[in-house]
Amino acid sequence: NGSIGKVLRCETYSPCHLEKTHPDLFWYGIHGVESLFTVMGTGCQSVKRTENTPDLDVVEGAWQDGRVGIFRGYRKGKSGYGGTATGDRGTADDIGKYDGYAPLVVEIVKFFRTGKPPVSSKETLEIYAFMEAADESKRQGGAEITLESVLDKARSEEHTSELQSH
């Protein structure tokens, strides 16, 4: 809510259990990534998977204005949801906590009443591009992957699929 000024860096964490039917972060990791984007907003340009072990994933995102967002996904050990954000006027140590389903239900009801989603389509697409770029970085041994390259690939595959269906 602006209490720490302009956010310069944010680090979130959440469980990141794997599910064979989902790419790595798309199962539980998405919740910590959503918290990261709630604080950072859109504008992530590139991602690299800086750590990938059986117990932990660390993904670092570079935002267009030089800010840094980091997600840590735990499969063992640390549990729960949270994070820290540092701004130009201070630090917040209690971001991204899980407060149960009540806040979600409130947003769902607002959406049904207004038709306006609580999260923009731009942010939603960027969250998914972030997670896919993290997987691509893993496939490439920790290489930096742009979100634009992930979105371009998705557009190309969508176009190819449309051509094949006609």
PDB file of C-alpha atoms in Angstrom, residues 1-139:
ATOM      1  CA  ASN A   1       0.000   0.000   0.000  1.00  0.00           C
ATOM      2  CA  GLY A   2       2.907   2.340  -0.561  1.00  0.00           C
ATOM      3  CA  SER A   3       4.223   2.253   3.009  1.00  0.00           C
ATOM      4  CA  ILE A   4       7.715   1.257   1.852  1.00  0.00           C
ATOM      5  CA  GLY A   5       7.763   3.563  -1.158  1.00  0.00           C
ATOM      6  CA  LYS A   6       8.726   2.298  -4.583  1.00  0.00           C
ATOM      7  CA  VAL A   7       9.441  -1.426  -4.360  1.00  0.00           C
ATOM      8  CA  LEU A   8      13.014  -2.115  -5.438  1.00  0.00           C
ATOM      9  CA  ARG A   9      13.265  -5.804  -4.572  1.00  0.00           C
ATOM     10  CA  CYS A  10      10.882  -8.496  -3.464  1.00  0.00           C
ATOM     11  CA  GLU A  11      11.417 -12.083  -2.443  1.00  0.00           C
ATOM     12  CA  THR A  12       8.514 -14.471  -1.933  1.00  0.00           C
ATOM     13  CA  TYR A  13       8.325 -18.121  -0.984  1.00  0.00           C
ATOM     14  CA  SER A  14       5.749 -20.858  -0.976  1.00  0.00           C
ATOM     15  CA  PRO A  15       5.445 -24.606  -1.121  1.00  0.00           C
ATOM     16  CA  CYS A  16       6.471 -25.889  -4.535  1.00  0.00           C
ATOM     17  CA  HIS A  17       5.523 -29.544  -4.536  1.00  0.00           C
ATOM     18  CA  LEU A  18       5.717 -31.245  -7.894  1.00  0.00           C
ATOM     19  CA  GLU A  19       2.809 -32.879  -9.676  1.00  0.00           C
ATOM     20  CA  LYS A  20       3.562 -34.980 -12.750  1.00  0.00           C
ATOM     21  CA  THR A  21       0.609 -33.490 -14.664  1.00  0.00           C
ATOM     22  CA  HIS A  22       1.882 -29.900 -14.242  1.00  0.00           C
ATOM     23  CA  PRO A  23       5.108 -28.074 -15.127  1.00  0.00           C
ATOM     24  CA  ASP A  24       7.271 -27.411 -12.034  1.00  0.00           C
ATOM     25  CA  LEU A  25       5.945 -24.091 -10.700  1.00  0.00           C
ATOM     26  CA  PHE A  26       2.408 -24.452 -12.040  1.00  0.00           C
ATOM     27  CA  TRP A  27       1.166 -26.697  -9.194  1.00  0.00           C
ATOM     28  CA  TYR A  28       1.890 -25.076  -5.819  1.00  0.00           C
ATOM     29  CA  GLY A  29       4.622 -22.643  -6.849  1.00  0.00           C
ATOM     30  CA  ILE A  30       2.118 -20.440  -8.639  1.00  0.00           C
ATOM     31  CA  HIS A  31       0.892 -19.083  -5.292  1.00  0.00           C
ATOM     32  CA  GLY A  32       4.285 -17.652  -4.356  1.00  0.00           C
ATOM     33  CA  VAL A  33       4.710 -16.301  -7.896  1.00  0.00           C
ATOM     34  CA  GLU A  34       1.308 -14.612  -7.626  1.00  0.00           C
ATOM     35  CA  SER A  35       2.446 -12.968  -4.373  1.00  0.00           C
ATOM     36  CA  LEU A  36       5.595 -11.768  -6.129  1.00  0.00           C
ATOM     37  CA  PHE A  37       3.576 -10.140  -8.908  1.00  0.00           C
ATOM     38  CA  THR A  38       1.101  -8.651  -6.441  1.00  0.00           C
ATOM     39  CA  VAL A  39       4.009  -6.691  -4.964  1.00  0.00           C
ATOM     40  CA  MET A  40       6.111  -6.090  -8.082  1.00  0.00           C
ATOM     41  CA  GLY A  41       3.401  -5.581 -10.677  1.00  0.00           C
ATOM     42  CA  THR A  42       3.955  -6.267 -14.345  1.00  0.00           C
ATOM     43  CA  GLY A  43       7.100  -5.434 -16.264  1.00  0.00           C
ATOM     44  CA  CYS A  44       9.230  -8.536 -15.743  1.00  0.00           C
ATOM     45  CA  GLN A  45      11.523  -8.864 -18.740  1.00  0.00           C
ATOM     46  CA  SER A  46      13.606 -11.944 -18.053  1.00  0.00           C
ATOM     47  CA  VAL A  47      13.915 -14.900 -15.727  1.00  0.00           C
ATOM     48  CA  LYS A  48      16.636 -17.301 -14.722  1.00  0.00           C
ATOM     49  CA  ARG A  49      16.425 -20.380 -12.547  1.00  0.00           C
ATOM     50  CA  THR A  50      19.374 -19.823 -10.234  1.00  0.00           C
ATOM     51  CA  GLU A  51      18.855 -22.938  -8.131  1.00  0.00           C
ATOM     52  CA  ASN A  52      17.084 -26.184  -8.855  1.00  0.00           C
ATOM     53  CA  THR A  53      17.448 -29.046  -6.401  1.00  0.00           C
ATOM     54  CA  PRO A  54      15.082 -31.810  -5.290  1.00  0.00           C
ATOM     55  CA  ASP A  55      14.138 -29.631  -2.293  1.00  0.00           C
ATOM     56  CA  LEU A  56      14.258 -26.048  -3.633  1.00  0.00           C
ATOM     57  CA  ASP A  57      13.718 -23.904  -6.707  1.00  0.00           C
ATOM     58  CA  VAL A  58      14.957 -20.311  -6.875  1.00  0.00           C
ATOM     59  CA  VAL A  59      13.844 -18.134  -9.755  1.00  0.00           C
ATOM     60  CA  GLU A  60      15.086 -14.583 -10.232  1.00  0.00           C
ATOM     61  CA  GLY A  61      13.191 -12.101 -12.380  1.00  0.00           C
ATOM     62  CA  ALA A  62      14.556  -8.843 -13.779  1.00  0.00           C
ATOM     63  CA  TRP A  63      11.998  -6.058 -14.194  1.00  0.00           C
ATOM     64  CA  GLN A  64      12.313  -3.450 -16.944  1.00  0.00           C
ATOM     65  CA  ASP A  65      13.132  -0.660 -14.514  1.00  0.00           C
ATOM     66  CA  GLY A  66      15.983  -2.508 -12.799  1.00  0.00           C
ATOM     67  CA  ARG A  67      13.956  -3.986  -9.947  1.00  0.00           C
ATOM     68  CA  VAL A  68      14.471  -7.606  -8.910  1.00  0.00           C
ATOM     69  CA  GLY A  69      11.896 -10.199  -7.926  1.00  0.00           C
ATOM     70  CA  ILE A  70      12.860 -13.583  -6.506  1.00  0.00           C
ATOM     71  CA  PHE A  71      10.682 -16.616  -5.893  1.00  0.00           C
ATOM     72  CA  ARG A  72      11.794 -19.493  -3.660  1.00  0.00           C
ATOM     73  CA  GLY A  73       9.792 -22.685  -3.922  1.00  0.00           C
ATOM     74  CA  TYR A  74      10.267 -25.226  -1.148  1.00  0.00           C
ATOM     75  CA  ARG A  75       9.465 -28.917  -1.504  1.00  0.00           C
ATOM     76  CA  LYS A  76      10.919 -29.864   1.892  1.00  0.00           C
ATOM     77  CA  GLY A  77      11.799 -27.967   5.029  1.00  0.00           C
ATOM     78  CA  LYS A  78      10.344 -24.444   5.136  1.00  0.00           C
ATOM     79  CA  SER A  79       6.586 -24.370   4.711  1.00  0.00           C
ATOM     80  CA  GLY A  80       3.925 -21.755   4.357  1.00  0.00           C
ATOM     81  CA  TYR A  81       3.704 -18.595   2.322  1.00  0.00           C
ATOM     82  CA  GLY A  82       5.419 -15.255   2.777  1.00  0.00           C
ATOM     83  CA  GLY A  83       8.064 -12.861   1.700  1.00  0.00           C
ATOM     84  CA  THR A  84       9.902  -9.598   2.095  1.00  0.00           C
ATOM     85  CA  ALA A  85       9.816  -6.436   0.017  1.00  0.00           C
ATOM     86  CA  THR A  86      12.347  -3.626   0.144  1.00  0.00           C
ATOM     87  CA  GLY A  87      11.437  -0.176  -1.062  1.00  0.00           C
ATOM     88  CA  ASP A  88      13.117   3.188  -1.202  1.00  0.00           C
ATOM     89  CA  ARG A  89      11.524   4.085   2.175  1.00  0.00           C
ATOM     90  CA  GLY A  90      11.696   0.828   4.121  1.00  0.00           C
ATOM     91  CA  THR A  91      11.094  -2.898   4.268  1.00  0.00           C
ATOM     92  CA  ALA A  92       7.994  -5.054   4.722  1.00  0.00           C
ATOM     93  CA  ASP A  93       8.648  -8.507   6.164  1.00  0.00           C
ATOM     94  CA  ASP A  94       5.148  -9.931   6.120  1.00  0.00           C
ATOM     95  CA  ILE A  95       3.967 -10.073   2.513  1.00  0.00           C
ATOM     96  CA  GLY A  96       2.194 -12.961   0.833  1.00  0.00           C
ATOM     97  CA  LYS A  97       0.853 -14.698   3.908  1.00  0.00           C
ATOM     98  CA  TYR A  98      -1.981 -17.154   3.448  1.00  0.00           C
ATOM     99  CA  ASP A  99      -5.097 -15.842   5.167  1.00  0.00           C
ATOM    100  CA  GLY A 100      -7.468 -18.633   4.222  1.00  0.00           C
ATOM    101  CA  TYR A 101     -10.051 -18.634   1.470  1.00  0.00           C
ATOM    102  CA  ALA A 102     -12.210 -15.741   2.729  1.00  0.00           C
ATOM    103  CA  PRO A 103     -10.302 -13.015   0.802  1.00  0.00           C
ATOM    104  CA  LEU A 104     -10.510 -15.139  -2.359  1.00  0.00           C
ATOM    105  CA  VAL A 105     -14.250 -15.645  -1.970  1.00  0.00           C
ATOM    106  CA  VAL A 106     -14.726 -11.864  -1.525  1.00  0.00           C
ATOM    107  CA  GLU A 107     -12.900 -11.256  -4.823  1.00  0.00           C
ATOM    108  CA  ILE A 108     -14.897 -13.970  -6.584  1.00  0.00           C
ATOM    109  CA  VAL A 109     -18.177 -12.403  -5.447  1.00  0.00           C
ATOM    110  CA  LYS A 110     -16.978  -8.952  -6.628  1.00  0.00           C
ATOM    111  CA  PHE A 111     -16.077 -10.475  -9.985  1.00  0.00           C
ATOM    112  CA  PHE A 112     -19.492 -12.125 -10.362  1.00  0.00           C
ATOM    113  CA  ARG A 113     -21.216  -8.856  -9.484  1.00  0.00           C
ATOM    114  CA  THR A 114     -19.112  -6.520 -11.619  1.00  0.00           C
ATOM    115  CA  GLY A 115     -17.669  -8.747 -14.335  1.00  0.00           C
ATOM    116  CA  LYS A 116     -14.295  -7.104 -13.679  1.00  0.00           C
ATOM    117  CA  PRO A 117     -11.533  -9.576 -12.769  1.00  0.00           C
ATOM    118  CA  PRO A 118      -9.388  -8.707  -9.737  1.00  0.00           C
ATOM    119  CA  VAL A 119      -6.197  -9.352 -11.731  1.00  0.00           C
ATOM    120  CA  SER A 120      -5.620  -7.969 -15.224  1.00  0.00           C
ATOM    121  CA  SER A 121      -5.159 -10.320 -18.159  1.00  0.00           C
ATOM    122  CA  LYS A 122      -1.744  -8.706 -18.706  1.00  0.00           C
ATOM    123  CA  GLU A 123      -0.624  -9.685 -15.203  1.00  0.00           C
ATOM    124  CA  THR A 124      -2.095 -13.172 -15.511  1.00  0.00           C
ATOM    125  CA  LEU A 125      -0.272 -13.809 -18.793  1.00  0.00           C
ATOM    126  CA  GLU A 126       2.955 -12.432 -17.345  1.00  0.00           C
ATOM    127  CA  ILE A 127       2.706 -14.756 -14.338  1.00  0.00           C
ATOM    128  CA  TYR A 128       2.366 -17.767 -16.636  1.00  0.00           C
ATOM    129  CA  ALA A 129       5.164 -16.503 -18.907  1.00  0.00           C
ATOM    130  CA  PHE A 130       7.381 -16.081 -15.801  1.00  0.00           C
ATOM    131  CA  MET A 131       6.771 -19.692 -14.773  1.00  0.00           C
ATOM    132  CA  GLU A 132       7.295 -21.052 -18.289  1.00  0.00           C
ATOM    133  CA  ALA A 133      10.489 -18.979 -18.649  1.00  0.00           C
ATOM    134  CA  ALA A 134      11.671 -20.524 -15.364  1.00  0.00           C
ATOM    135  CA  ASP A 135      11.113 -23.994 -16.810  1.00  0.00           C
ATOM    136  CA  GLU A 136      12.896 -23.029 -20.032  1.00  0.00           C
ATOM    137  CA  SER A 137      15.787 -21.659 -17.971  1.00  0.00           C
ATOM    138  CA  LYS A 138      15.944 -25.010 -16.170  1.00  0.00           C
ATOM    139  CA  ARG A 139      16.015 -26.846 -19.511  1.00  0.00           C
TER     140      ARG A 139
END
